[in-house]
């Protein structure tokens, strides 16, 4: 039986007297792929942000690798996540942006991270000297995946990664997720695309109105 | 964090900050220079501070002072909030306190430019001590505004800033805030120092609340 790496216990989040997360309970086992489905505003992204420590639950516990988030530690460690464009410098190349994140997060200029390899892995040309602001939405999406994969984190969160990807981009994403699973990663993905989630997930959580309304083991 | 990494963080945040404020900065700097030139043309230094000391039954709105005080706040606007809530999460292995201090440094650099214009154009350099204290307190003022903007909608943070400026205009002897006006500047160095310490304490108290920041825009 694999280990639990993320656990949410009776997590609630209130905003303006409204429950936007309502008694969310879930367990994430290592080296599995979890799909999060549901309409906009169902609570998928908010659940991700709660796991990362970017939102403090009103009640309940969020435990990542044995540490209580926002209690023992402020943010979850060892989780890579993709948020399109956030904090990326538009006037720099993809390589420059990834190097900057790598140096600042590791605080070690000798950190051995093969940025070129990583860019190739997500399907971007490592020799492309274009500034990120000139990238298409699909390329920006791939760059955000590369940002998530920096630091070789054990747990990965991809929020709506199929957005802005064409059919070949989606095929690439399916192959990448399968490969990451083979490498022992635990992956959490949200998407509106049910066939895509069915294709990549071991387990799907169905969200609606801030709570889990169903689960599907594949 | 080494000096090298801090400098890199500063460089990155300067780029992101400039992206957010550049248009506002250019417009506000032009307005700022025009107001200062107008003040210089009218009555030299006192033109800028015309009306700051209210005589009984003779209210004069110190319009230039009012704008000069609020223009840096207008430039900062929601940029600090955005730079923290959107710019920080991907760098969450850098300490949040260090990250915020780097933005404070960038904002102080911008304020220094405004302060320099305020010194050079009307020729305020003869009021050396007042000028330095004004810069220090203005820096603390924008830190307070910025930290408040993390927890309240920007429009409310603006409203508080305008309210405090109006209060300062209406009341000749408002503790701490009256120090922002030359004619109300208390020549007692110990009182000035005490007021500055109070502002520093407010910054420290608000800074200690950064652990409650929610990295989302759901409050809007």
XYZ file of C-alpha atoms in Angstrom:
438
model
C 0.000 0.000 0.000
C 1.481 3.358 -0.937
C 1.833 6.222 1.507
C -0.580 9.099 1.953
C 1.217 12.274 0.816
C -1.670 14.760 1.004
C -4.684 14.684 3.258
C -7.545 17.129 3.735
C -9.659 16.661 6.862
C -12.997 18.453 7.119
C -11.688 21.487 5.262
C -14.012 24.459 5.090
C -13.397 27.883 3.646
C -15.840 30.695 4.212
C -15.830 33.909 2.232
C -18.388 36.634 2.837
C -20.432 34.197 4.974
C -20.625 31.751 2.076
C -18.983 28.340 2.207
C -16.756 28.163 -0.858
C -15.193 24.925 0.376
C -17.541 22.732 2.339
C -16.242 19.824 4.418
C -13.696 18.599 1.889
C -12.089 15.295 2.875
C -9.626 13.532 0.641
C -6.525 11.379 0.718
C -3.866 11.411 -1.954
C -1.587 8.358 -2.166
C 1.882 8.632 -3.627
C 2.596 7.747 -7.236
C -1.031 8.045 -8.321
C -2.707 10.451 -10.719
C -5.803 12.227 -9.367
C -8.261 14.047 -11.571
C -10.385 16.902 -10.232
C -13.522 17.513 -12.286
C -16.441 19.878 -11.929
C -17.876 23.116 -13.295
C -16.263 26.554 -12.870
C -16.411 27.681 -9.256
C -16.852 24.118 -7.990
C -13.799 24.414 -5.731
C -11.074 22.609 -7.693
C -8.571 25.465 -7.897
C -9.393 26.548 -4.363
C -8.630 23.016 -3.136
C -5.271 23.162 -4.927
C -4.483 26.542 -3.372
C -5.436 25.189 0.047
C -3.084 22.223 -0.405
C -0.277 24.586 -1.458
C -0.884 26.820 1.557
C -1.910 29.849 -0.487
C -5.278 29.883 1.273
C -5.857 29.309 4.965
C -8.882 27.085 5.623
C -11.510 28.497 7.962
C -11.663 25.047 9.626
C -10.035 21.712 9.096
C -6.547 20.405 8.504
C -4.398 20.200 5.413
C -1.513 17.768 5.794
C 1.213 17.493 3.161
C 3.926 14.902 3.729
C 3.111 14.817 7.434
C 3.209 18.595 7.951
C 0.188 20.707 8.838
C -0.037 23.476 6.260
C -0.477 27.020 7.609
C 0.175 25.637 11.099
C 3.525 23.864 11.186
C 4.660 25.326 7.863
C 3.194 28.203 5.865
C 3.481 26.608 2.414
C 3.669 23.023 1.203
C 7.191 21.959 0.324
C 8.115 19.693 -2.580
C 5.063 20.538 -4.644
C 5.471 21.869 -8.174
C 2.493 23.628 -9.691
C 1.556 25.335 -12.908
C -0.077 28.731 -12.931
C 0.043 30.279 -16.362
C 2.213 33.415 -16.702
C 2.190 34.242 -13.002
C 5.495 35.819 -12.067
C 7.033 35.132 -15.456
C 9.023 37.992 -16.965
C 7.615 38.726 -20.423
C 10.780 40.450 -21.607
C 12.984 37.412 -20.915
C 13.354 34.136 -22.765
C 11.998 30.869 -21.395
C 15.527 29.773 -20.470
C 16.206 33.019 -18.586
C 12.917 32.729 -16.693
C 13.526 29.131 -15.654
C 17.121 29.923 -14.601
C 15.858 32.772 -12.451
C 13.275 30.567 -10.690
C 15.873 27.852 -10.259
C 18.479 30.140 -8.695
C 16.030 32.012 -6.440
C 14.203 28.916 -5.208
C 17.320 26.880 -4.587
C 19.418 29.887 -3.555
C 22.383 28.129 -5.013
C 23.837 29.384 -8.276
C 25.541 26.030 -8.786
C 22.213 24.126 -8.630
C 22.425 21.595 -11.384
C 19.182 21.852 -13.273
C 19.284 21.170 -16.944
C 16.953 23.876 -18.151
C 17.546 22.990 -21.807
C 16.501 19.404 -21.171
C 13.435 20.516 -19.266
C 12.311 22.812 -22.093
C 12.696 19.991 -24.600
C 10.743 17.703 -22.259
C 7.711 20.014 -22.329
C 7.987 20.443 -26.093
C 9.574 23.900 -26.253
C 12.636 24.696 -28.329
C 15.512 25.338 -25.867
C 17.284 27.452 -28.481
C 14.295 29.740 -29.001
C 15.472 33.282 -28.235
C 11.970 34.783 -28.411
C 10.784 36.702 -25.406
C 7.992 34.982 -23.478
C 5.579 37.858 -24.193
C 5.643 36.814 -27.853
C 4.723 33.195 -27.071
C 1.364 31.732 -28.108
C -1.035 30.652 -25.333
C -0.088 27.035 -25.961
C 3.629 27.807 -25.554
C 2.927 29.729 -22.350
C 1.000 26.721 -21.071
C 3.985 24.483 -21.814
C 6.302 26.959 -20.082
C 4.098 26.872 -16.992
C 4.397 23.071 -17.029
C 8.190 23.462 -17.145
C 8.033 25.810 -14.132
C 6.077 23.114 -12.250
C 8.694 20.510 -13.119
C 11.627 22.608 -11.846
C 13.264 21.308 -8.655
C 12.176 17.724 -9.344
C 9.257 17.925 -6.888
C 7.581 14.679 -5.803
C 4.050 16.093 -5.999
C 2.784 18.022 -9.029
C -0.352 20.111 -9.405
C -1.580 21.077 -12.857
C -4.557 23.421 -12.865
C -6.453 23.199 -16.167
C -3.348 22.173 -18.156
C -5.365 21.381 -21.287
C -6.448 25.017 -21.693
C -4.867 26.551 -24.802
C -3.467 23.200 -25.946
C -4.459 21.844 -29.359
C -5.025 18.123 -30.049
C -1.317 17.379 -30.483
C -0.601 19.367 -27.323
C -3.119 17.236 -25.424
C -1.559 14.036 -26.768
C 1.818 15.313 -25.592
C 0.345 16.107 -22.163
C -1.099 12.600 -21.786
C 2.307 11.100 -22.665
C 4.077 13.460 -20.254
C 1.760 12.609 -17.342
C 2.178 8.878 -17.971
C 5.939 9.337 -18.038
C 5.929 11.378 -14.822
C 3.881 8.670 -13.127
C 6.463 6.103 -14.196
C 9.082 8.325 -12.560
C 7.203 8.005 -9.258
C 5.459 11.376 -9.181
C 2.092 12.034 -7.547
C -0.024 14.203 -9.822
C -3.179 16.253 -9.216
C -4.901 17.608 -12.331
C -8.031 19.669 -12.783
C -9.797 19.823 -16.110
C -13.183 20.305 -17.728
C -12.174 17.739 -20.300
C -13.680 14.460 -19.027
C -12.163 12.168 -21.709
C -8.722 13.624 -20.916
C -9.178 13.056 -17.162
C -10.442 9.507 -17.751
C -7.380 8.847 -19.903
C -4.747 9.974 -17.381
C -6.268 9.530 -13.916
C -6.272 6.620 -11.493
C -8.894 8.303 -9.360
C -11.278 11.201 -10.036
C -12.810 13.542 -7.469
C -15.995 15.206 -8.682
C -16.515 18.685 -7.241
C -19.631 20.804 -7.120
C -20.450 23.892 -5.025
C -17.292 23.568 -2.973
C -17.596 19.979 -1.996
C -16.765 16.509 -3.293
C -19.968 15.024 -4.679
C -18.532 11.821 -6.093
C -15.450 9.716 -6.642
C -14.492 7.378 -9.424
C -11.693 4.838 -9.296
C -10.423 3.920 -12.755
C 19.725 34.556 1.484
C 22.981 35.826 0.057
C 23.450 39.374 -1.237
C 23.696 37.968 -4.760
C 20.300 36.286 -4.485
C 18.732 39.337 -2.886
C 20.028 41.497 -5.744
C 18.584 39.026 -8.237
C 15.246 39.124 -6.422
C 15.331 42.934 -6.508
C 16.090 42.908 -10.225
C 13.205 40.542 -10.928
C 10.737 42.453 -8.755
C 11.811 45.802 -10.250
C 10.895 44.482 -13.704
C 7.495 43.198 -12.501
C 6.825 46.383 -10.516
C 7.747 48.636 -13.444
C 5.466 46.623 -15.754
C 2.593 47.396 -13.395
C 3.191 51.049 -12.652
C 4.966 52.554 -15.680
C 1.954 54.328 -17.236
C 0.718 55.622 -13.866
C 4.268 56.594 -12.959
C 4.785 58.697 -16.104
C 1.414 60.467 -15.758
C 1.822 61.083 -12.040
C 5.417 62.316 -12.393
C 4.280 64.843 -15.008
C 1.445 66.047 -12.732
C 3.854 66.140 -9.796
C 6.407 68.254 -11.684
C 3.669 70.591 -12.921
C 2.329 71.109 -9.400
C 5.819 71.779 -8.071
C 6.636 74.188 -10.905
C 3.360 76.002 -10.325
C 4.207 76.288 -6.639
C 7.646 77.598 -7.463
C 6.226 80.108 -9.954
C 3.652 81.423 -7.477
C 5.359 81.788 -4.141
C 8.438 79.660 -4.176
C 8.411 77.081 -1.417
C 5.314 78.271 0.381
C 3.268 77.936 -2.788
C 3.411 74.172 -2.421
C 2.253 74.409 1.166
C -0.241 77.205 0.657
C -3.197 76.722 2.977
C -1.703 74.032 5.171
C -2.208 75.987 8.353
C -5.881 76.733 8.671
C -6.879 80.044 10.177
C -10.212 80.159 12.062
C -13.165 80.738 9.686
C -10.847 80.894 6.682
C -10.500 77.451 5.206
C -8.126 77.128 2.262
C -7.703 73.799 0.578
C -3.958 73.050 0.230
C -4.547 71.388 -3.098
C -0.904 71.064 -4.132
C 0.122 69.504 -0.828
C -2.879 67.178 -1.012
C -1.901 65.842 -4.440
C 1.806 65.685 -3.710
C 1.106 63.519 -0.676
C -1.350 61.246 -2.464
C 0.384 60.894 -5.838
C 2.909 58.244 -4.686
C -0.023 56.276 -3.213
C -1.841 56.599 -6.557
C 1.198 55.175 -8.367
C 1.510 52.234 -5.993
C -2.230 51.498 -6.145
C -2.783 47.740 -6.323
C 0.734 46.947 -7.597
C 2.093 45.801 -4.221
C -0.894 43.528 -3.708
C -0.436 42.027 -7.197
C 3.320 41.669 -6.818
C 2.851 39.740 -3.579
C -0.201 37.630 -4.420
C 0.675 36.794 -8.002
C 4.439 37.278 -8.028
C 5.322 35.416 -4.855
C 3.742 31.914 -5.047
C 6.233 30.644 -7.648
C 9.069 31.826 -5.399
C 7.675 30.382 -2.178
C 11.051 28.991 -1.132
C 12.227 32.585 -0.723
C 11.097 33.881 2.672
C 7.905 35.954 2.392
C 9.371 38.624 4.693
C 12.476 38.994 2.528
C 10.313 39.127 -0.578
C 8.149 41.925 0.860
C 11.204 43.861 2.077
C 12.578 43.795 -1.465
C 9.356 45.440 -2.708
C 9.567 48.019 0.086
C 13.047 48.877 -1.149
C 11.765 49.312 -4.715
C 8.899 51.545 -3.532
C 11.317 53.633 -1.477
C 13.478 54.125 -4.566
C 10.441 55.480 -6.414
C 9.561 57.711 -3.477
C 13.157 58.941 -3.359
C 12.769 60.174 -6.929
C 9.604 62.085 -5.995
C 11.351 63.420 -2.913
C 14.316 64.578 -4.995
C 11.969 66.447 -7.344
C 10.312 67.993 -4.318
C 13.731 69.122 -3.081
C 15.106 70.311 -6.411
C 12.171 72.073 -8.068
C 10.901 74.324 -5.274
C 14.373 74.485 -3.707
C 13.396 72.891 -0.402
C 16.926 71.871 0.476
C 17.194 74.600 3.111
C 14.723 72.607 5.244
C 17.122 69.719 5.411
C 15.980 67.953 8.586
C 12.299 68.375 7.722
C 12.944 66.995 4.254
C 14.696 63.914 5.582
C 11.969 63.236 8.158
C 9.313 63.809 5.506
C 10.995 61.211 3.277
C 11.292 58.747 6.148
C 7.687 59.203 7.243
C 6.388 59.141 3.664
C 8.211 55.835 3.144
C 6.628 54.444 6.302
C 3.263 55.827 5.125
C 3.448 53.961 1.794
C 4.538 50.763 3.571
C 1.468 51.034 5.799
C -0.778 51.701 2.784
C 0.731 48.739 0.917
C 0.365 46.320 3.814
C -3.248 47.410 4.328
C -3.897 46.819 0.611
C -3.034 43.132 1.149
C -6.029 42.675 3.398
C -8.557 45.231 2.155
C -9.815 46.036 -1.336
C -7.651 48.789 -2.950
C -10.541 51.211 -3.109
C -10.935 51.033 0.683
C -7.165 51.436 1.210
C -7.314 54.540 -1.053
C -10.306 55.831 0.860
C -8.425 55.490 4.171
C -5.414 57.376 2.707
C -7.638 60.207 1.397
C -9.511 60.357 4.689
C -6.254 60.689 6.641
C -5.011 63.417 4.279
C -8.319 65.286 4.631
C -8.156 64.871 8.408
C -4.660 66.311 8.372
C -5.911 69.321 6.422
C -8.927 69.889 8.641
C -7.116 69.580 11.965
C -4.090 71.725 12.701
C -2.815 69.523 15.482
C -3.356 65.932 14.423
C -0.732 63.758 16.124
C 1.856 62.231 13.769
C -0.005 63.164 10.591
C 0.428 66.919 11.093
C 4.139 66.304 10.773
C 3.598 65.801 7.046
C 2.933 69.556 6.758
C 5.740 72.044 7.085
C 3.810 74.718 8.977
C 2.777 72.113 11.527
C 6.192 70.618 11.742
C 7.110 70.359 15.371
C 10.567 71.693 15.937
C 10.962 69.459 18.983
C 13.197 66.705 17.677
C 12.167 64.240 20.399
C 8.462 64.583 19.479
C 9.297 64.064 15.806
C 11.362 61.056 16.659
C 8.551 59.674 18.806
C 6.061 60.078 15.939
C 8.404 58.290 13.550
C 8.809 55.447 16.042
C 5.014 55.115 16.217
C 4.869 54.824 12.412
C 7.624 52.188 12.538
C 5.655 50.264 15.166
C 2.534 50.337 12.961
C 4.612 48.940 10.074
C 6.014 46.192 12.331
C 2.531 45.229 13.594
C 1.122 45.083 10.053
C 4.228 43.222 8.851
C 3.668 40.567 11.493
C 0.241 39.911 9.910
C 1.744 38.751 6.604
C 1.316 35.141 7.690
C -2.432 35.630 7.266
C -2.145 36.627 3.607
C -4.383 34.665 1.269
C -2.755 34.259 -2.133
C -5.905 34.643 -4.122
C -8.033 37.406 -5.522
C -11.311 36.051 -4.114
C -11.785 39.161 -1.987
C -12.448 41.290 -5.075
